[in-house]
């Protein structure tokens, strides 16, 4: 406690922010109370056990795969003399620009029985029917896991790479002088030290997986999200759907708590980041394997699906769409940027508060503000309507009573609701990234300015924010890209005559006419690339 | 500080898209139907009437949204793709009666709500597509559970509204127990887990993965008109099932006026336009559905598939078995 025991206004502000972000989740929980009724027992007796086991298995597979993809690639790029590392460094981030549902669509199209790959095989080998040969079925749980992992691994890659690069090299050198080989120093010192960052990334991936709907639907894999949709849209039982969503939230809570417990007590800080050039040399065989591994990730996660999109766009070129797409694209960029800015600002407030006032309950605002990430976009949208609707009604009734003109549904019926939904959904990403950044600032730095009589705000402005610049930027970038790709919440909350690139493409995909939306899909990917390239430039 | 907050709030408010204003010359539509289909219709309506049409396209959650918005809802007109959604809106009290001689005259009574809260605009048949290699045949929905089709049937998810409505009609005809047995039989005959959409099944037939699939009729026309998909459609025959007994299962796309519609007159005008000769003709040509208005010609392509007998089961009956149908699909673990 350097700057006094308490800061009431900051405390209040933190709790207000956290509660605002948590409000839709709370509304969801409250409507679910007492609704584990007849429908629930029907589902339990029929399909729910399968849905739950699918959800658990999918989350497990995806987590495993993103670790297998993300950690070795981060290690290779940051710690070894891999050829073309300069390119791979940012190319490995590219899949981040691909919406998972788009990749799912493109890959099922490519690898299905009726797709070009199997057609070619049949034509080449004279096979006639599915019984003549074996081919992997992409529309399975495993297939969905692979596709999700291909677009989600960049989280692990990015956070791990940053953690490894910012590590204190003196620790590694100490290990080496004590007799560890370079490789062992890496395995025994560097990676364990990067674990908090890796775990943050995996937790994000898990939440994203649990909340996914569009992708698993393409793969005909029924998960808990499917059950939520069925219950709400099929049976028309919103309360029971909320009850299921609450179960989903329990999974997440469990994951988050387990993750935090697993690294409790770990604290490592350094202000001497590892910018030195002493990287591991690789043998020829290691070079080849490393190159194949990294470039395959780039190709499968980005280049191949993007190539397919371009081929489609050329085949079905509809240039008259361009004007409309530019307009939609601009709207999409705008609301994504607002959401990213808001999310980052709120995260900074919460995370810095936790940093300077690390009392028992003060970590809660930061934690609970991230719960929205695991709520499927659709459920979140419904919860937001339930939250803002009454406020809107109250505003209109008050306006009427005062004889003013009625403002209309200014919260629930405008893009405000969409931006709010983005912030609720993606605050966890900003929190994770910014907290990780703050965690790496040594606490000794906090004390120095105080000893010189510099106040808290000045300390933050002159010391912490400059150090945090890159974390803040990464957080902004991640939220921005995710917001641009987000679909279900926008579908439900959008006002009249409003489209984002995602909703535009989704409408065509849902009618199996992605060809005609290929240009729009390319726009999403390209807009997603701008921040990735920008980030890369800033680093060098 | 307070000044700052007010300033920031005002700033934030200007960032948010302009609040929707209620003007007399416009009408607000919540649409389950896709833009490519309804936009030409709306453009024509605006041309004729001078009334601007604002649309939100949404497939999910419209009823919920409408209910939440309550009396402040800006929505005037609701366009849906199947009867269950109309009934859902009606049952939740989200629609209002529209009394119009024009609509009464244009739309046959079996395709209107008795309380005038909704109106059908087009009918859509649930066909069975069969591989051309099977030859011409008469087929019924009941046949799909026949052992001779073991491993030969492809379909989209059983939970899709089109299939749920079909299962509901089976319940109305045969009762729940027999329908469950039928679903289990069909599941046994599936060539693969239910997936994709109606066109994807025809594509699978073309590739030899299966012989029989369920699909709405207009997809046949759409595939024939698409250079790449024509080969799929060319591989199948389109069959109108149960011609020897109750007839083919038919659903409707329809329209209703929201209970608190701020532009009621404009909404009524839009409904009357959608039931007009001109609009019905556009529906038939653009989407290859069957217009409900008597005397409007089907598209030439659709007409070439021949006349058929439609199941005359009241649409309300189909909608009333909806939840039971969903439960049976769960019980049969149809999608798993």
mmCIF file of C-alpha atoms in Angstrom, chain A residues 78-211:
data_model
loop_
_atom_site.group_PDB
_atom_site.id
_atom_site.type_symbol
_atom_site.label_atom_id
_atom_site.label_comp_id
_atom_site.label_asym_id
_atom_site.label_seq_id
_atom_site.Cartn_x
_atom_site.Cartn_y
_atom_site.Cartn_z
ATOM 1 C CA UNK A 78 11.357 -15.920 -30.042
ATOM 2 C CA UNK A 79 14.182 -18.190 -28.986
ATOM 3 C CA UNK A 80 15.723 -19.862 -32.034
ATOM 4 C CA UNK A 81 17.424 -18.888 -35.238
ATOM 5 C CA UNK A 82 14.652 -20.218 -37.418
ATOM 6 C CA UNK A 83 14.932 -19.176 -41.054
ATOM 7 C CA UNK A 84 12.210 -16.735 -42.141
ATOM 8 C CA UNK A 85 11.376 -15.986 -38.498
ATOM 9 C CA UNK A 86 11.066 -12.347 -39.505
ATOM 10 C CA UNK A 87 8.072 -13.230 -41.681
ATOM 11 C CA UNK A 88 6.647 -15.939 -39.493
ATOM 12 C CA UNK A 89 6.684 -13.614 -36.527
ATOM 13 C CA UNK A 90 3.612 -11.834 -37.807
ATOM 14 C CA UNK A 91 2.371 -14.404 -40.324
ATOM 15 C CA UNK A 92 1.554 -16.702 -37.403
ATOM 16 C CA UNK A 93 -0.890 -14.044 -36.214
ATOM 17 C CA UNK A 94 -2.816 -13.988 -39.476
ATOM 18 C CA UNK A 95 -5.411 -16.655 -38.628
ATOM 19 C CA UNK A 96 -6.691 -14.211 -36.033
ATOM 20 C CA UNK A 97 -8.269 -12.283 -38.885
ATOM 21 C CA UNK A 98 -10.329 -15.282 -40.005
ATOM 22 C CA UNK A 99 -13.750 -15.728 -38.409
ATOM 23 C CA UNK A 100 -14.053 -19.359 -37.286
ATOM 24 C CA UNK A 101 -17.440 -19.837 -38.921
ATOM 25 C CA UNK A 102 -15.989 -18.736 -42.242
ATOM 26 C CA UNK A 103 -13.114 -21.207 -42.045
ATOM 27 C CA UNK A 104 -15.587 -23.886 -41.012
ATOM 28 C CA UNK A 105 -17.689 -23.176 -44.066
ATOM 29 C CA UNK A 106 -14.731 -23.121 -46.443
ATOM 30 C CA UNK A 107 -13.189 -26.312 -45.084
ATOM 31 C CA UNK A 108 -16.379 -28.343 -44.984
ATOM 32 C CA UNK A 109 -16.983 -27.196 -48.552
ATOM 33 C CA UNK A 110 -13.478 -28.311 -49.488
ATOM 34 C CA UNK A 111 -13.266 -31.635 -47.675
ATOM 35 C CA UNK A 112 -16.848 -32.903 -47.676
ATOM 36 C CA UNK A 113 -17.737 -35.952 -49.710
ATOM 37 C CA UNK A 114 -19.086 -33.683 -52.424
ATOM 38 C CA UNK A 115 -16.163 -31.273 -52.166
ATOM 39 C CA UNK A 116 -13.364 -30.873 -54.716
ATOM 40 C CA UNK A 117 -10.745 -32.845 -52.766
ATOM 41 C CA UNK A 118 -12.749 -36.028 -52.485
ATOM 42 C CA UNK A 119 -14.122 -35.577 -56.014
ATOM 43 C CA UNK A 120 -10.585 -35.425 -57.301
ATOM 44 C CA UNK A 121 -9.613 -38.526 -55.335
ATOM 45 C CA UNK A 122 -12.612 -40.431 -56.658
ATOM 46 C CA UNK A 123 -11.900 -39.342 -60.202
ATOM 47 C CA UNK A 124 -8.217 -40.248 -59.903
ATOM 48 C CA UNK A 125 -8.683 -43.671 -58.350
ATOM 49 C CA UNK A 126 -11.966 -44.668 -59.903
ATOM 50 C CA UNK A 127 -13.764 -44.958 -56.559
ATOM 51 C CA UNK A 128 -17.517 -44.842 -56.817
ATOM 52 C CA UNK A 129 -19.043 -44.622 -53.381
ATOM 53 C CA UNK A 130 -18.077 -43.798 -49.798
ATOM 54 C CA UNK A 131 -17.607 -47.511 -49.082
ATOM 55 C CA UNK A 132 -14.732 -47.714 -51.593
ATOM 56 C CA UNK A 133 -12.306 -45.678 -49.535
ATOM 57 C CA UNK A 134 -11.674 -43.991 -46.238
ATOM 58 C CA UNK A 135 -11.510 -40.241 -45.900
ATOM 59 C CA UNK A 136 -11.571 -38.241 -42.681
ATOM 60 C CA UNK A 137 -14.953 -36.807 -41.875
ATOM 61 C CA UNK A 138 -14.519 -33.141 -41.115
ATOM 62 C CA UNK A 139 -18.026 -32.734 -39.766
ATOM 63 C CA UNK A 140 -17.156 -34.321 -36.450
ATOM 64 C CA UNK A 141 -16.197 -33.160 -33.026
ATOM 65 C CA UNK A 142 -12.527 -33.653 -33.863
ATOM 66 C CA UNK A 143 -12.904 -31.727 -37.098
ATOM 67 C CA UNK A 144 -14.519 -28.829 -35.286
ATOM 68 C CA UNK A 145 -11.727 -28.888 -32.706
ATOM 69 C CA UNK A 146 -9.051 -28.694 -35.387
ATOM 70 C CA UNK A 147 -10.701 -25.789 -37.194
ATOM 71 C CA UNK A 148 -11.329 -23.860 -33.986
ATOM 72 C CA UNK A 149 -7.750 -24.463 -32.877
ATOM 73 C CA UNK A 150 -6.400 -23.273 -36.220
ATOM 74 C CA UNK A 151 -8.006 -19.864 -35.814
ATOM 75 C CA UNK A 152 -7.621 -19.574 -32.041
ATOM 76 C CA UNK A 153 -3.987 -20.667 -31.533
ATOM 77 C CA UNK A 154 -2.662 -17.134 -32.280
ATOM 78 C CA UNK A 155 -3.818 -16.117 -28.793
ATOM 79 C CA UNK A 156 -1.465 -18.632 -27.253
ATOM 80 C CA UNK A 157 1.272 -17.856 -29.745
ATOM 81 C CA UNK A 158 1.061 -14.127 -29.230
ATOM 82 C CA UNK A 159 0.904 -14.074 -25.440
ATOM 83 C CA UNK A 160 3.554 -16.783 -25.079
ATOM 84 C CA UNK A 161 5.896 -15.096 -27.514
ATOM 85 C CA UNK A 162 5.534 -11.768 -25.746
ATOM 86 C CA UNK A 163 6.128 -13.421 -22.388
ATOM 87 C CA UNK A 164 9.228 -15.216 -23.610
ATOM 88 C CA UNK A 165 10.630 -12.103 -25.219
ATOM 89 C CA UNK A 166 10.119 -9.977 -22.168
ATOM 90 C CA UNK A 167 11.725 -12.431 -19.811
ATOM 91 C CA UNK A 168 14.737 -11.568 -17.788
ATOM 92 C CA UNK A 169 17.698 -13.082 -19.583
ATOM 93 C CA UNK A 170 19.778 -13.026 -16.443
ATOM 94 C CA UNK A 171 17.698 -15.892 -15.094
ATOM 95 C CA UNK A 172 18.432 -17.950 -18.171
ATOM 96 C CA UNK A 173 22.109 -17.068 -17.964
ATOM 97 C CA UNK A 174 22.139 -18.067 -14.306
ATOM 98 C CA UNK A 175 20.655 -21.397 -15.292
ATOM 99 C CA UNK A 176 23.297 -21.849 -17.964
ATOM 100 C CA UNK A 177 26.141 -21.083 -15.578
ATOM 101 C CA UNK A 178 24.733 -23.693 -13.234
ATOM 102 C CA UNK A 179 25.153 -26.278 -15.939
ATOM 103 C CA UNK A 180 21.833 -26.395 -17.789
ATOM 104 C CA UNK A 181 21.996 -26.859 -21.528
ATOM 105 C CA UNK A 182 20.363 -24.141 -23.609
ATOM 106 C CA UNK A 183 17.400 -26.404 -24.260
ATOM 107 C CA UNK A 184 16.982 -27.361 -20.639
ATOM 108 C CA UNK A 185 17.239 -23.752 -19.573
ATOM 109 C CA UNK A 186 14.373 -23.074 -21.954
ATOM 110 C CA UNK A 187 12.245 -25.965 -20.706
ATOM 111 C CA UNK A 188 12.992 -25.592 -17.028
ATOM 112 C CA UNK A 189 13.172 -21.836 -16.686
ATOM 113 C CA UNK A 190 11.711 -19.888 -19.599
ATOM 114 C CA UNK A 191 8.541 -21.860 -20.283
ATOM 115 C CA UNK A 192 7.508 -22.246 -16.637
ATOM 116 C CA UNK A 193 7.986 -18.506 -16.248
ATOM 117 C CA UNK A 194 5.749 -17.928 -19.279
ATOM 118 C CA UNK A 195 3.036 -20.130 -17.806
ATOM 119 C CA UNK A 196 0.800 -17.327 -16.524
ATOM 120 C CA UNK A 197 0.641 -15.809 -20.008
ATOM 121 C CA UNK A 198 0.040 -19.201 -21.608
ATOM 122 C CA UNK A 199 -2.743 -19.982 -19.172
ATOM 123 C CA UNK A 200 -4.438 -16.637 -19.749
ATOM 124 C CA UNK A 201 -4.439 -17.386 -23.467
ATOM 125 C CA UNK A 202 -5.762 -20.916 -23.023
ATOM 126 C CA UNK A 203 -8.521 -19.677 -20.760
ATOM 127 C CA UNK A 204 -9.555 -17.189 -23.443
ATOM 128 C CA UNK A 205 -9.574 -19.949 -26.024
ATOM 129 C CA UNK A 206 -11.662 -22.171 -23.758
ATOM 130 C CA UNK A 207 -14.243 -19.465 -23.233
ATOM 131 C CA UNK A 208 -14.383 -18.765 -26.944
ATOM 132 C CA UNK A 209 -14.862 -22.470 -27.614
ATOM 133 C CA UNK A 210 -17.578 -22.899 -25.033
ATOM 134 C CA UNK A 211 -19.511 -19.938 -26.417
#
